[in-house]
Amino acid sequence: QVQLVESGGGLVQAGGSLRLSCTASGRTFSSYTMAWFRQAPGKEREFVATISWSGGSTYYADSVKGRFTISRDNAKNTVYLQMNSLKPEDTAVYYCAADSRSYTIVAITTTPIHYWGQGTQVTVSS
């Protein structure tokens, strides 16, 4: 069992930056692919970014590529999402996710993700 707790959301102006953090419970954090998803009002949850167990490989949605960076610190059981050049369309609830499958599978799967955090709100004003 893995429990995920996100933090770092908030209100920011367009063009600004935020860094989200997600801390996991348990001693097997390094064995999980970690990812970020988001859900805007009235829309389905969508993939944002994923990172491999070691942190050596990452994959991004086209909409955030070049602006967002996912990273992880296995010693701290924490995954991060650095968000730069934020746009109003980035406004959403951001969810941290953990999954035992590979990062490439997590990015495209339509089957349920294994573990979710409770979400943190990010609001970008124009």
PDB file of N, CA and C in Angstrom, residues 14-111:
ATOM      1  N   ALA A  14      -0.289  34.237 -14.913  1.00  0.00           N
ATOM      2  CA  ALA A  14       0.239  33.662 -16.142  1.00  0.00           C
ATOM      3  C   ALA A  14       1.700  34.071 -16.324  1.00  0.00           C
ATOM      4  N   GLY A  15       2.508  33.095 -16.732  1.00  0.00           N
ATOM      5  CA  GLY A  15       3.936  33.325 -16.883  1.00  0.00           C
ATOM      6  C   GLY A  15       4.736  32.991 -15.644  1.00  0.00           C
ATOM      7  N   GLY A  16       4.061  32.763 -14.537  1.00  0.00           N
ATOM      8  CA  GLY A  16       4.726  32.451 -13.289  1.00  0.00           C
ATOM      9  C   GLY A  16       5.085  30.986 -13.157  1.00  0.00           C
ATOM     10  N   SER A  17       5.578  30.633 -11.972  1.00  0.00           N
ATOM     11  CA  SER A  17       6.045  29.269 -11.710  1.00  0.00           C
ATOM     12  C   SER A  17       5.498  28.754 -10.389  1.00  0.00           C
ATOM     13  N   LEU A  18       5.373  27.445 -10.325  1.00  0.00           N
ATOM     14  CA  LEU A  18       5.031  26.738  -9.096  1.00  0.00           C
ATOM     15  C   LEU A  18       5.780  25.426  -9.084  1.00  0.00           C
ATOM     16  N   ARG A  19       6.054  24.922  -7.888  1.00  0.00           N
ATOM     17  CA  ARG A  19       6.614  23.584  -7.766  1.00  0.00           C
ATOM     18  C   ARG A  19       5.717  22.746  -6.873  1.00  0.00           C
ATOM     19  N   LEU A  20       5.229  21.663  -7.439  1.00  0.00           N
ATOM     20  CA  LEU A  20       4.423  20.722  -6.679  1.00  0.00           C
ATOM     21  C   LEU A  20       5.320  19.626  -6.108  1.00  0.00           C
ATOM     22  N   SER A  21       4.945  19.158  -4.933  1.00  0.00           N
ATOM     23  CA  SER A  21       5.649  18.039  -4.302  1.00  0.00           C
ATOM     24  C   SER A  21       4.646  16.955  -3.960  1.00  0.00           C
ATOM     25  N   CYS A  22       5.127  15.736  -3.959  1.00  0.00           N
ATOM     26  CA  CYS A  22       4.294  14.599  -3.581  1.00  0.00           C
ATOM     27  C   CYS A  22       5.172  13.649  -2.771  1.00  0.00           C
ATOM     28  N   THR A  23       4.793  13.447  -1.529  1.00  0.00           N
ATOM     29  CA  THR A  23       5.553  12.572  -0.654  1.00  0.00           C
ATOM     30  C   THR A  23       4.787  11.271  -0.438  1.00  0.00           C
ATOM     31  N   ALA A  24       5.500  10.169  -0.562  1.00  0.00           N
ATOM     32  CA  ALA A  24       4.884   8.846  -0.466  1.00  0.00           C
ATOM     33  C   ALA A  24       5.266   8.158   0.839  1.00  0.00           C
ATOM     34  N   SER A  25       4.344   7.392   1.356  1.00  0.00           N
ATOM     35  CA  SER A  25       4.627   6.568   2.518  1.00  0.00           C
ATOM     36  C   SER A  25       5.198   5.242   2.043  1.00  0.00           C
ATOM     37  N   GLY A  26       5.781   4.499   2.941  1.00  0.00           N
ATOM     38  CA  GLY A  26       6.275   3.182   2.593  1.00  0.00           C
ATOM     39  C   GLY A  26       7.751   3.182   2.232  1.00  0.00           C
ATOM     40  N   ARG A  27       8.326   1.992   2.231  1.00  0.00           N
ATOM     41  CA  ARG A  27       9.757   1.860   1.991  1.00  0.00           C
ATOM     42  C   ARG A  27      10.091   1.368   0.590  1.00  0.00           C
ATOM     43  N   THR A  28       9.083   1.308  -0.284  1.00  0.00           N
ATOM     44  CA  THR A  28       9.319   0.809  -1.639  1.00  0.00           C
ATOM     45  C   THR A  28       9.115   1.875  -2.695  1.00  0.00           C
ATOM     46  N   PHE A  29       9.254   3.125  -2.304  1.00  0.00           N
ATOM     47  CA  PHE A  29       9.015   4.241  -3.229  1.00  0.00           C
ATOM     48  C   PHE A  29       9.839   4.083  -4.491  1.00  0.00           C
ATOM     49  N   SER A  30      11.094   3.698  -4.359  1.00  0.00           N
ATOM     50  CA  SER A  30      11.991   3.632  -5.515  1.00  0.00           C
ATOM     51  C   SER A  30      11.604   2.546  -6.504  1.00  0.00           C
ATOM     52  N   SER A  31      10.668   1.695  -6.149  1.00  0.00           N
ATOM     53  CA  SER A  31      10.251   0.648  -7.077  1.00  0.00           C
ATOM     54  C   SER A  31       9.036   1.053  -7.907  1.00  0.00           C
ATOM     55  N   TYR A  32       8.522   2.246  -7.684  1.00  0.00           N
ATOM     56  CA  TYR A  32       7.331   2.709  -8.390  1.00  0.00           C
ATOM     57  C   TYR A  32       7.657   3.763  -9.440  1.00  0.00           C
ATOM     58  N   THR A  33       7.028   3.641 -10.590  1.00  0.00           N
ATOM     59  CA  THR A  33       6.944   4.763 -11.504  1.00  0.00           C
ATOM     60  C   THR A  33       6.073   5.818 -10.833  1.00  0.00           C
ATOM     61  N   MET A  34       6.459   7.075 -10.959  1.00  0.00           N
ATOM     62  CA  MET A  34       5.662   8.172 -10.416  1.00  0.00           C
ATOM     63  C   MET A  34       5.194   9.057 -11.566  1.00  0.00           C
ATOM     64  N   ALA A  35       4.053   9.671 -11.371  1.00  0.00           N
ATOM     65  CA  ALA A  35       3.489  10.481 -12.445  1.00  0.00           C
ATOM     66  C   ALA A  35       2.635  11.602 -11.871  1.00  0.00           C
ATOM     67  N   TRP A  36       2.371  12.580 -12.729  1.00  0.00           N
ATOM     68  CA  TRP A  36       1.423  13.640 -12.430  1.00  0.00           C
ATOM     69  C   TRP A  36       0.344  13.637 -13.498  1.00  0.00           C
ATOM     70  N   PHE A  37      -0.880  13.789 -13.039  1.00  0.00           N
ATOM     71  CA  PHE A  37      -2.033  13.963 -13.905  1.00  0.00           C
ATOM     72  C   PHE A  37      -2.744  15.232 -13.459  1.00  0.00           C
ATOM     73  N   ARG A  38      -3.673  15.714 -14.274  1.00  0.00           N
ATOM     74  CA  ARG A  38      -4.458  16.879 -13.879  1.00  0.00           C
ATOM     75  C   ARG A  38      -5.876  16.761 -14.425  1.00  0.00           C
ATOM     76  N   GLN A  39      -6.778  17.449 -13.742  1.00  0.00           N
ATOM     77  CA  GLN A  39      -8.169  17.474 -14.166  1.00  0.00           C
ATOM     78  C   GLN A  39      -8.715  18.884 -14.036  1.00  0.00           C
ATOM     79  N   ALA A  40      -9.063  19.447 -15.180  1.00  0.00           N
ATOM     80  CA  ALA A  40      -9.656  20.780 -15.221  1.00  0.00           C
ATOM     81  C   ALA A  40     -11.171  20.655 -15.063  1.00  0.00           C
ATOM     82  N   PRO A  41     -11.834  21.726 -14.628  1.00  0.00           N
ATOM     83  CA  PRO A  41     -13.284  21.671 -14.453  1.00  0.00           C
ATOM     84  C   PRO A  41     -14.000  21.262 -15.738  1.00  0.00           C
ATOM     85  N   GLY A  42     -14.864  20.279 -15.624  1.00  0.00           N
ATOM     86  CA  GLY A  42     -15.638  19.831 -16.769  1.00  0.00           C
ATOM     87  C   GLY A  42     -14.891  18.962 -17.754  1.00  0.00           C
ATOM     88  N   LYS A  43     -13.655  18.608 -17.425  1.00  0.00           N
ATOM     89  CA  LYS A  43     -12.851  17.791 -18.344  1.00  0.00           C
ATOM     90  C   LYS A  43     -12.412  16.506 -17.661  1.00  0.00           C
ATOM     91  N   GLU A  44     -11.990  15.557 -18.472  1.00  0.00           N
ATOM     92  CA  GLU A  44     -11.482  14.309 -17.933  1.00  0.00           C
ATOM     93  C   GLU A  44     -10.053  14.501 -17.402  1.00  0.00           C
ATOM     94  N   ARG A  45      -9.674  13.612 -16.502  1.00  0.00           N
ATOM     95  CA  ARG A  45      -8.306  13.638 -15.993  1.00  0.00           C
ATOM     96  C   ARG A  45      -7.352  13.315 -17.138  1.00  0.00           C
ATOM     97  N   GLU A  46      -6.234  14.039 -17.208  1.00  0.00           N
ATOM     98  CA  GLU A  46      -5.282  13.820 -18.299  1.00  0.00           C
ATOM     99  C   GLU A  46      -3.861  13.669 -17.761  1.00  0.00           C
ATOM    100  N   PHE A  47      -3.084  12.938 -18.511  1.00  0.00           N
ATOM    101  CA  PHE A  47      -1.685  12.703 -18.188  1.00  0.00           C
ATOM    102  C   PHE A  47      -0.879  13.987 -18.357  1.00  0.00           C
ATOM    103  N   VAL A  48       0.082  14.219 -17.441  1.00  0.00           N
ATOM    104  CA  VAL A  48       0.963  15.379 -17.531  1.00  0.00           C
ATOM    105  C   VAL A  48       2.416  14.948 -17.720  1.00  0.00           C
ATOM    106  N   ALA A  49       2.918  14.114 -16.799  1.00  0.00           N
ATOM    107  CA  ALA A  49       4.329  13.727 -16.856  1.00  0.00           C
ATOM    108  C   ALA A  49       4.538  12.464 -16.042  1.00  0.00           C
ATOM    109  N   THR A  50       5.570  11.712 -16.413  1.00  0.00           N
ATOM    110  CA  THR A  50       5.911  10.512 -15.671  1.00  0.00           C
ATOM    111  C   THR A  50       7.422  10.351 -15.592  1.00  0.00           C
ATOM    112  N   ILE A  51       7.880   9.631 -14.586  1.00  0.00           N
ATOM    113  CA  ILE A  51       9.312   9.444 -14.372  1.00  0.00           C
ATOM    114  C   ILE A  51       9.561   7.997 -13.941  1.00  0.00           C
ATOM    115  N   SER A  52      10.631   7.433 -14.445  1.00  0.00           N
ATOM    116  CA  SER A  52      10.943   6.036 -14.179  1.00  0.00           C
ATOM    117  C   SER A  52      11.391   5.824 -12.742  1.00  0.00           C
ATOM    118  N   TRP A  53      11.523   4.534 -12.372  1.00  0.00           N
ATOM    119  CA  TRP A  53      11.888   4.200 -10.996  1.00  0.00           C
ATOM    120  C   TRP A  53      13.178   4.883 -10.556  1.00  0.00           C
ATOM    121  N   SER A  54      14.161   4.891 -11.444  1.00  0.00           N
ATOM    122  CA  SER A  54      15.466   5.461 -11.095  1.00  0.00           C
ATOM    123  C   SER A  54      15.516   6.976 -11.242  1.00  0.00           C
ATOM    124  N   GLY A  55      14.546   7.518 -11.969  1.00  0.00           N
ATOM    125  CA  GLY A  55      14.576   8.946 -12.281  1.00  0.00           C
ATOM    126  C   GLY A  55      15.335   9.256 -13.557  1.00  0.00           C
ATOM    127  N   GLY A  56      15.850   8.231 -14.208  1.00  0.00           N
ATOM    128  CA  GLY A  56      16.662   8.458 -15.386  1.00  0.00           C
ATOM    129  C   GLY A  56      15.892   8.717 -16.661  1.00  0.00           C
ATOM    130  N   SER A  57      14.605   8.402 -16.652  1.00  0.00           N
ATOM    131  CA  SER A  57      13.786   8.590 -17.848  1.00  0.00           C
ATOM    132  C   SER A  57      12.504   9.318 -17.493  1.00  0.00           C
ATOM    133  N   THR A  58      12.117  10.214 -18.373  1.00  0.00           N
ATOM    134  CA  THR A  58      10.896  10.981 -18.171  1.00  0.00           C
ATOM    135  C   THR A  58      10.104  11.052 -19.469  1.00  0.00           C
ATOM    136  N   TYR A  59       8.824  11.372 -19.339  1.00  0.00           N
ATOM    137  CA  TYR A  59       7.961  11.505 -20.511  1.00  0.00           C
ATOM    138  C   TYR A  59       6.904  12.543 -20.182  1.00  0.00           C
ATOM    139  N   TYR A  60       6.601  13.410 -21.174  1.00  0.00           N
ATOM    140  CA  TYR A  60       5.690  14.527 -20.932  1.00  0.00           C
ATOM    141  C   TYR A  60       4.572  14.570 -21.961  1.00  0.00           C
ATOM    142  N   ALA A  61       3.451  15.115 -21.534  1.00  0.00           N
ATOM    143  CA  ALA A  61       2.409  15.445 -22.486  1.00  0.00           C
ATOM    144  C   ALA A  61       2.897  16.599 -23.356  1.00  0.00           C
ATOM    145  N   ASP A  62       2.470  16.625 -24.601  1.00  0.00           N
ATOM    146  CA  ASP A  62       2.911  17.677 -25.517  1.00  0.00           C
ATOM    147  C   ASP A  62       2.553  19.067 -24.986  1.00  0.00           C
ATOM    148  N   SER A  63       1.450  19.170 -24.282  1.00  0.00           N
ATOM    149  CA  SER A  63       0.970  20.475 -23.817  1.00  0.00           C
ATOM    150  C   SER A  63       1.868  21.106 -22.755  1.00  0.00           C
ATOM    151  N   VAL A  64       2.717  20.310 -22.114  1.00  0.00           N
ATOM    152  CA  VAL A  64       3.579  20.853 -21.053  1.00  0.00           C
ATOM    153  C   VAL A  64       5.066  20.695 -21.367  1.00  0.00           C
ATOM    154  N   LYS A  65       5.380  20.030 -22.452  1.00  0.00           N
ATOM    155  CA  LYS A  65       6.777  19.775 -22.794  1.00  0.00           C
ATOM    156  C   LYS A  65       7.530  21.085 -22.954  1.00  0.00           C
ATOM    157  N   GLY A  66       8.694  21.163 -22.310  1.00  0.00           N
ATOM    158  CA  GLY A  66       9.505  22.371 -22.376  1.00  0.00           C
ATOM    159  C   GLY A  66       9.179  23.382 -21.295  1.00  0.00           C
ATOM    160  N   ARG A  67       8.051  23.200 -20.604  1.00  0.00           N
ATOM    161  CA  ARG A  67       7.657  24.116 -19.529  1.00  0.00           C
ATOM    162  C   ARG A  67       7.669  23.443 -18.161  1.00  0.00           C
ATOM    163  N   PHE A  68       7.327  22.162 -18.122  1.00  0.00           N
ATOM    164  CA  PHE A  68       7.263  21.428 -16.861  1.00  0.00           C
ATOM    165  C   PHE A  68       8.424  20.440 -16.782  1.00  0.00           C
ATOM    166  N   THR A  69       8.888  20.203 -15.553  1.00  0.00           N
ATOM    167  CA  THR A  69       9.941  19.209 -15.321  1.00  0.00           C
ATOM    168  C   THR A  69       9.568  18.339 -14.136  1.00  0.00           C
ATOM    169  N   ILE A  70       9.557  17.035 -14.366  1.00  0.00           N
ATOM    170  CA  ILE A  70       9.309  16.083 -13.284  1.00  0.00           C
ATOM    171  C   ILE A  70      10.641  15.542 -12.788  1.00  0.00           C
ATOM    172  N   SER A  71      10.754  15.388 -11.490  1.00  0.00           N
ATOM    173  CA  SER A  71      11.965  14.826 -10.895  1.00  0.00           C
ATOM    174  C   SER A  71      11.587  14.069  -9.627  1.00  0.00           C
ATOM    175  N   ARG A  72      12.526  13.300  -9.114  1.00  0.00           N
ATOM    176  CA  ARG A  72      12.242  12.540  -7.896  1.00  0.00           C
ATOM    177  C   ARG A  72      13.494  12.447  -7.035  1.00  0.00           C
ATOM    178  N   ASP A  73      13.265  12.320  -5.730  1.00  0.00           N
ATOM    179  CA  ASP A  73      14.334  12.100  -4.767  1.00  0.00           C
ATOM    180  C   ASP A  73      13.943  10.847  -3.987  1.00  0.00           C
ATOM    181  N   ASN A  74      14.525   9.727  -4.351  1.00  0.00           N
ATOM    182  CA  ASN A  74      14.129   8.459  -3.721  1.00  0.00           C
ATOM    183  C   ASN A  74      14.516   8.408  -2.246  1.00  0.00           C
ATOM    184  N   ALA A  75      15.535   9.151  -1.862  1.00  0.00           N
ATOM    185  CA  ALA A  75      15.928   9.182  -0.454  1.00  0.00           C
ATOM    186  C   ALA A  75      14.877   9.894   0.403  1.00  0.00           C
ATOM    187  N   LYS A  76      14.109  10.778  -0.226  1.00  0.00           N
ATOM    188  CA  LYS A  76      13.075  11.519   0.488  1.00  0.00           C
ATOM    189  C   LYS A  76      11.665  11.033   0.160  1.00  0.00           C
ATOM    190  N   ASN A  77      11.576   9.968  -0.644  1.00  0.00           N
ATOM    191  CA  ASN A  77      10.259   9.450  -1.047  1.00  0.00           C
ATOM    192  C   ASN A  77       9.379  10.539  -1.659  1.00  0.00           C
ATOM    193  N   THR A  78       9.982  11.386  -2.460  1.00  0.00           N
ATOM    194  CA  THR A  78       9.267  12.552  -2.979  1.00  0.00           C
ATOM    195  C   THR A  78       9.470  12.705  -4.481  1.00  0.00           C
ATOM    196  N   VAL A  79       8.387  13.062  -5.146  1.00  0.00           N
ATOM    197  CA  VAL A  79       8.431  13.420  -6.562  1.00  0.00           C
ATOM    198  C   VAL A  79       7.986  14.876  -6.694  1.00  0.00           C
ATOM    199  N   TYR A  80       8.575  15.565  -7.657  1.00  0.00           N
ATOM    200  CA  TYR A  80       8.313  16.988  -7.837  1.00  0.00           C
ATOM    201  C   TYR A  80       7.793  17.254  -9.250  1.00  0.00           C
ATOM    202  N   LEU A  81       7.083  18.351  -9.385  1.00  0.00           N
ATOM    203  CA  LEU A  81       6.706  18.862 -10.696  1.00  0.00           C
ATOM    204  C   LEU A  81       6.982  20.355 -10.700  1.00  0.00           C
ATOM    205  N   GLN A  82       8.046  20.742 -11.377  1.00  0.00           N
ATOM    206  CA  GLN A  82       8.374  22.154 -11.540  1.00  0.00           C
ATOM    207  C   GLN A  82       7.615  22.674 -12.751  1.00  0.00           C
ATOM    208  N   MET A  83       6.795  23.678 -12.534  1.00  0.00           N
ATOM    209  CA  MET A  83       5.955  24.222 -13.605  1.00  0.00           C
ATOM    210  C   MET A  83       6.349  25.671 -13.866  1.00  0.00           C
ATOM    211  N   ASN A  84       6.841  25.932 -15.053  1.00  0.00           N
ATOM    212  CA  ASN A  84       7.259  27.271 -15.461  1.00  0.00           C
ATOM    213  C   ASN A  84       6.385  27.759 -16.606  1.00  0.00           C
ATOM    214  N   SER A  85       6.436  29.055 -16.844  1.00  0.00           N
ATOM    215  CA  SER A  85       5.666  29.669 -17.938  1.00  0.00           C
ATOM    216  C   SER A  85       4.212  29.208 -17.920  1.00  0.00           C
ATOM    217  N   LEU A  86       3.617  29.281 -16.761  1.00  0.00           N
ATOM    218  CA  LEU A  86       2.257  28.777 -16.591  1.00  0.00           C
ATOM    219  C   LEU A  86       1.255  29.571 -17.400  1.00  0.00           C
ATOM    220  N   LYS A  87       0.239  28.869 -17.893  1.00  0.00           N
ATOM    221  CA  LYS A  87      -0.813  29.459 -18.701  1.00  0.00           C
ATOM    222  C   LYS A  87      -2.166  29.242 -18.010  1.00  0.00           C
ATOM    223  N   PRO A  88      -3.137  30.079 -18.307  1.00  0.00           N
ATOM    224  CA  PRO A  88      -4.467  29.862 -17.707  1.00  0.00           C
ATOM    225  C   PRO A  88      -5.014  28.465 -17.974  1.00  0.00           C
ATOM    226  N   GLU A  89      -4.694  27.899 -19.110  1.00  0.00           N
ATOM    227  CA  GLU A  89      -5.180  26.554 -19.428  1.00  0.00           C
ATOM    228  C   GLU A  89      -4.502  25.454 -18.608  1.00  0.00           C
ATOM    229  N   ASP A  90      -3.502  25.811 -17.811  1.00  0.00           N
ATOM    230  CA  ASP A  90      -2.899  24.845 -16.885  1.00  0.00           C
ATOM    231  C   ASP A  90      -3.711  24.739 -15.587  1.00  0.00           C
ATOM    232  N   THR A  91      -4.703  25.589 -15.432  1.00  0.00           N
ATOM    233  CA  THR A  91      -5.541  25.545 -14.238  1.00  0.00           C
ATOM    234  C   THR A  91      -6.241  24.197 -14.119  1.00  0.00           C
ATOM    235  N   ALA A  92      -6.049  23.544 -12.980  1.00  0.00           N
ATOM    236  CA  ALA A  92      -6.607  22.209 -12.777  1.00  0.00           C
ATOM    237  C   ALA A  92      -6.269  21.737 -11.371  1.00  0.00           C
ATOM    238  N   VAL A  93      -6.880  20.638 -10.993  1.00  0.00           N
ATOM    239  CA  VAL A  93      -6.427  19.902  -9.815  1.00  0.00           C
ATOM    240  C   VAL A  93      -5.355  18.927 -10.291  1.00  0.00           C
ATOM    241  N   TYR A  94      -4.203  18.978  -9.665  1.00  0.00           N
ATOM    242  CA  TYR A  94      -3.075  18.135 -10.051  1.00  0.00           C
ATOM    243  C   TYR A  94      -2.972  16.960  -9.077  1.00  0.00           C
ATOM    244  N   TYR A  95      -2.877  15.769  -9.657  1.00  0.00           N
ATOM    245  CA  TYR A  95      -2.831  14.540  -8.880  1.00  0.00           C
ATOM    246  C   TYR A  95      -1.492  13.823  -9.064  1.00  0.00           C
ATOM    247  N   CYS A  96      -0.940  13.396  -7.965  1.00  0.00           N
ATOM    248  CA  CYS A  96       0.240  12.539  -7.975  1.00  0.00           C
ATOM    249  C   CYS A  96      -0.219  11.088  -8.087  1.00  0.00           C
ATOM    250  N   ALA A  97       0.571  10.280  -8.779  1.00  0.00           N
ATOM    251  CA  ALA A  97       0.207   8.876  -8.962  1.00  0.00           C
ATOM    252  C   ALA A  97       1.431   7.994  -8.848  1.00  0.00           C
ATOM    253  N   ALA A  98       1.208   6.793  -8.360  1.00  0.00           N
ATOM    254  CA  ALA A  98       2.263   5.786  -8.270  1.00  0.00           C
ATOM    255  C   ALA A  98       1.758   4.500  -8.908  1.00  0.00           C
ATOM    256  N   ASP A  99       2.668   3.853  -9.621  1.00  0.00           N
ATOM    257  CA  ASP A  99       2.250   2.638 -10.344  1.00  0.00           C
ATOM    258  C   ASP A  99       3.465   1.725 -10.482  1.00  0.00           C
ATOM    259  N   SER A 100       3.218   0.426 -10.442  1.00  0.00           N
ATOM    260  CA  SER A 100       4.328  -0.511 -10.534  1.00  0.00           C
ATOM    261  C   SER A 100       4.733  -0.802 -11.975  1.00  0.00           C
ATOM    262  N   ARG A 101       3.958  -0.322 -12.934  1.00  0.00           N
ATOM    263  CA  ARG A 101       4.304  -0.545 -14.344  1.00  0.00           C
ATOM    264  C   ARG A 101       5.330   0.468 -14.822  1.00  0.00           C
ATOM    265  N   SER A 102       5.842   0.263 -16.021  1.00  0.00           N
ATOM    266  CA  SER A 102       6.892   1.146 -16.529  1.00  0.00           C
ATOM    267  C   SER A 102       6.342   2.535 -16.818  1.00  0.00           C
ATOM    268  N   TYR A 103       7.236   3.506 -16.893  1.00  0.00           N
ATOM    269  CA  TYR A 103       6.797   4.894 -17.086  1.00  0.00           C
ATOM    270  C   TYR A 103       6.137   5.085 -18.446  1.00  0.00           C
ATOM    271  N   THR A 104       6.546   4.318 -19.425  1.00  0.00           N
ATOM    272  CA  THR A 104       5.927   4.449 -20.748  1.00  0.00           C
ATOM    273  C   THR A 104       4.503   3.905 -20.745  1.00  0.00           C
ATOM    274  N   ILE A 105       4.272   2.854 -19.992  1.00  0.00           N
ATOM    275  CA  ILE A 105       2.928   2.312 -19.876  1.00  0.00           C
ATOM    276  C   ILE A 105       2.028   3.276 -19.125  1.00  0.00           C
ATOM    277  N   VAL A 106       2.519   3.827 -18.036  1.00  0.00           N
ATOM    278  CA  VAL A 106       1.721   4.746 -17.221  1.00  0.00           C
ATOM    279  C   VAL A 106       1.269   5.952 -18.036  1.00  0.00           C
ATOM    280  N   ALA A 107       2.103   6.393 -18.959  1.00  0.00           N
ATOM    281  CA  ALA A 107       1.771   7.567 -19.763  1.00  0.00           C
ATOM    282  C   ALA A 107       0.589   7.335 -20.688  1.00  0.00           C
ATOM    283  N   ILE A 108       0.375   6.103 -21.109  1.00  0.00           N
ATOM    284  CA  ILE A 108      -0.634   5.842 -22.138  1.00  0.00           C
ATOM    285  C   ILE A 108      -1.760   4.931 -21.682  1.00  0.00           C
ATOM    286  N   THR A 109      -1.630   4.339 -20.505  1.00  0.00           N
ATOM    287  CA  THR A 109      -2.604   3.331 -20.106  1.00  0.00           C
ATOM    288  C   THR A 109      -3.994   3.913 -19.916  1.00  0.00           C
ATOM    289  N   THR A 110      -4.981   3.111 -20.240  1.00  0.00           N
ATOM    290  CA  THR A 110      -6.367   3.468 -19.960  1.00  0.00           C
ATOM    291  C   THR A 110      -6.913   2.634 -18.812  1.00  0.00           C
ATOM    292  N   THR A 111      -6.096   1.770 -18.276  1.00  0.00           N
ATOM    293  CA  THR A 111      -6.495   0.964 -17.120  1.00  0.00           C
ATOM    294  C   THR A 111      -6.180   1.735 -15.838  1.00  0.00           C
TER     295      THR A 111
END
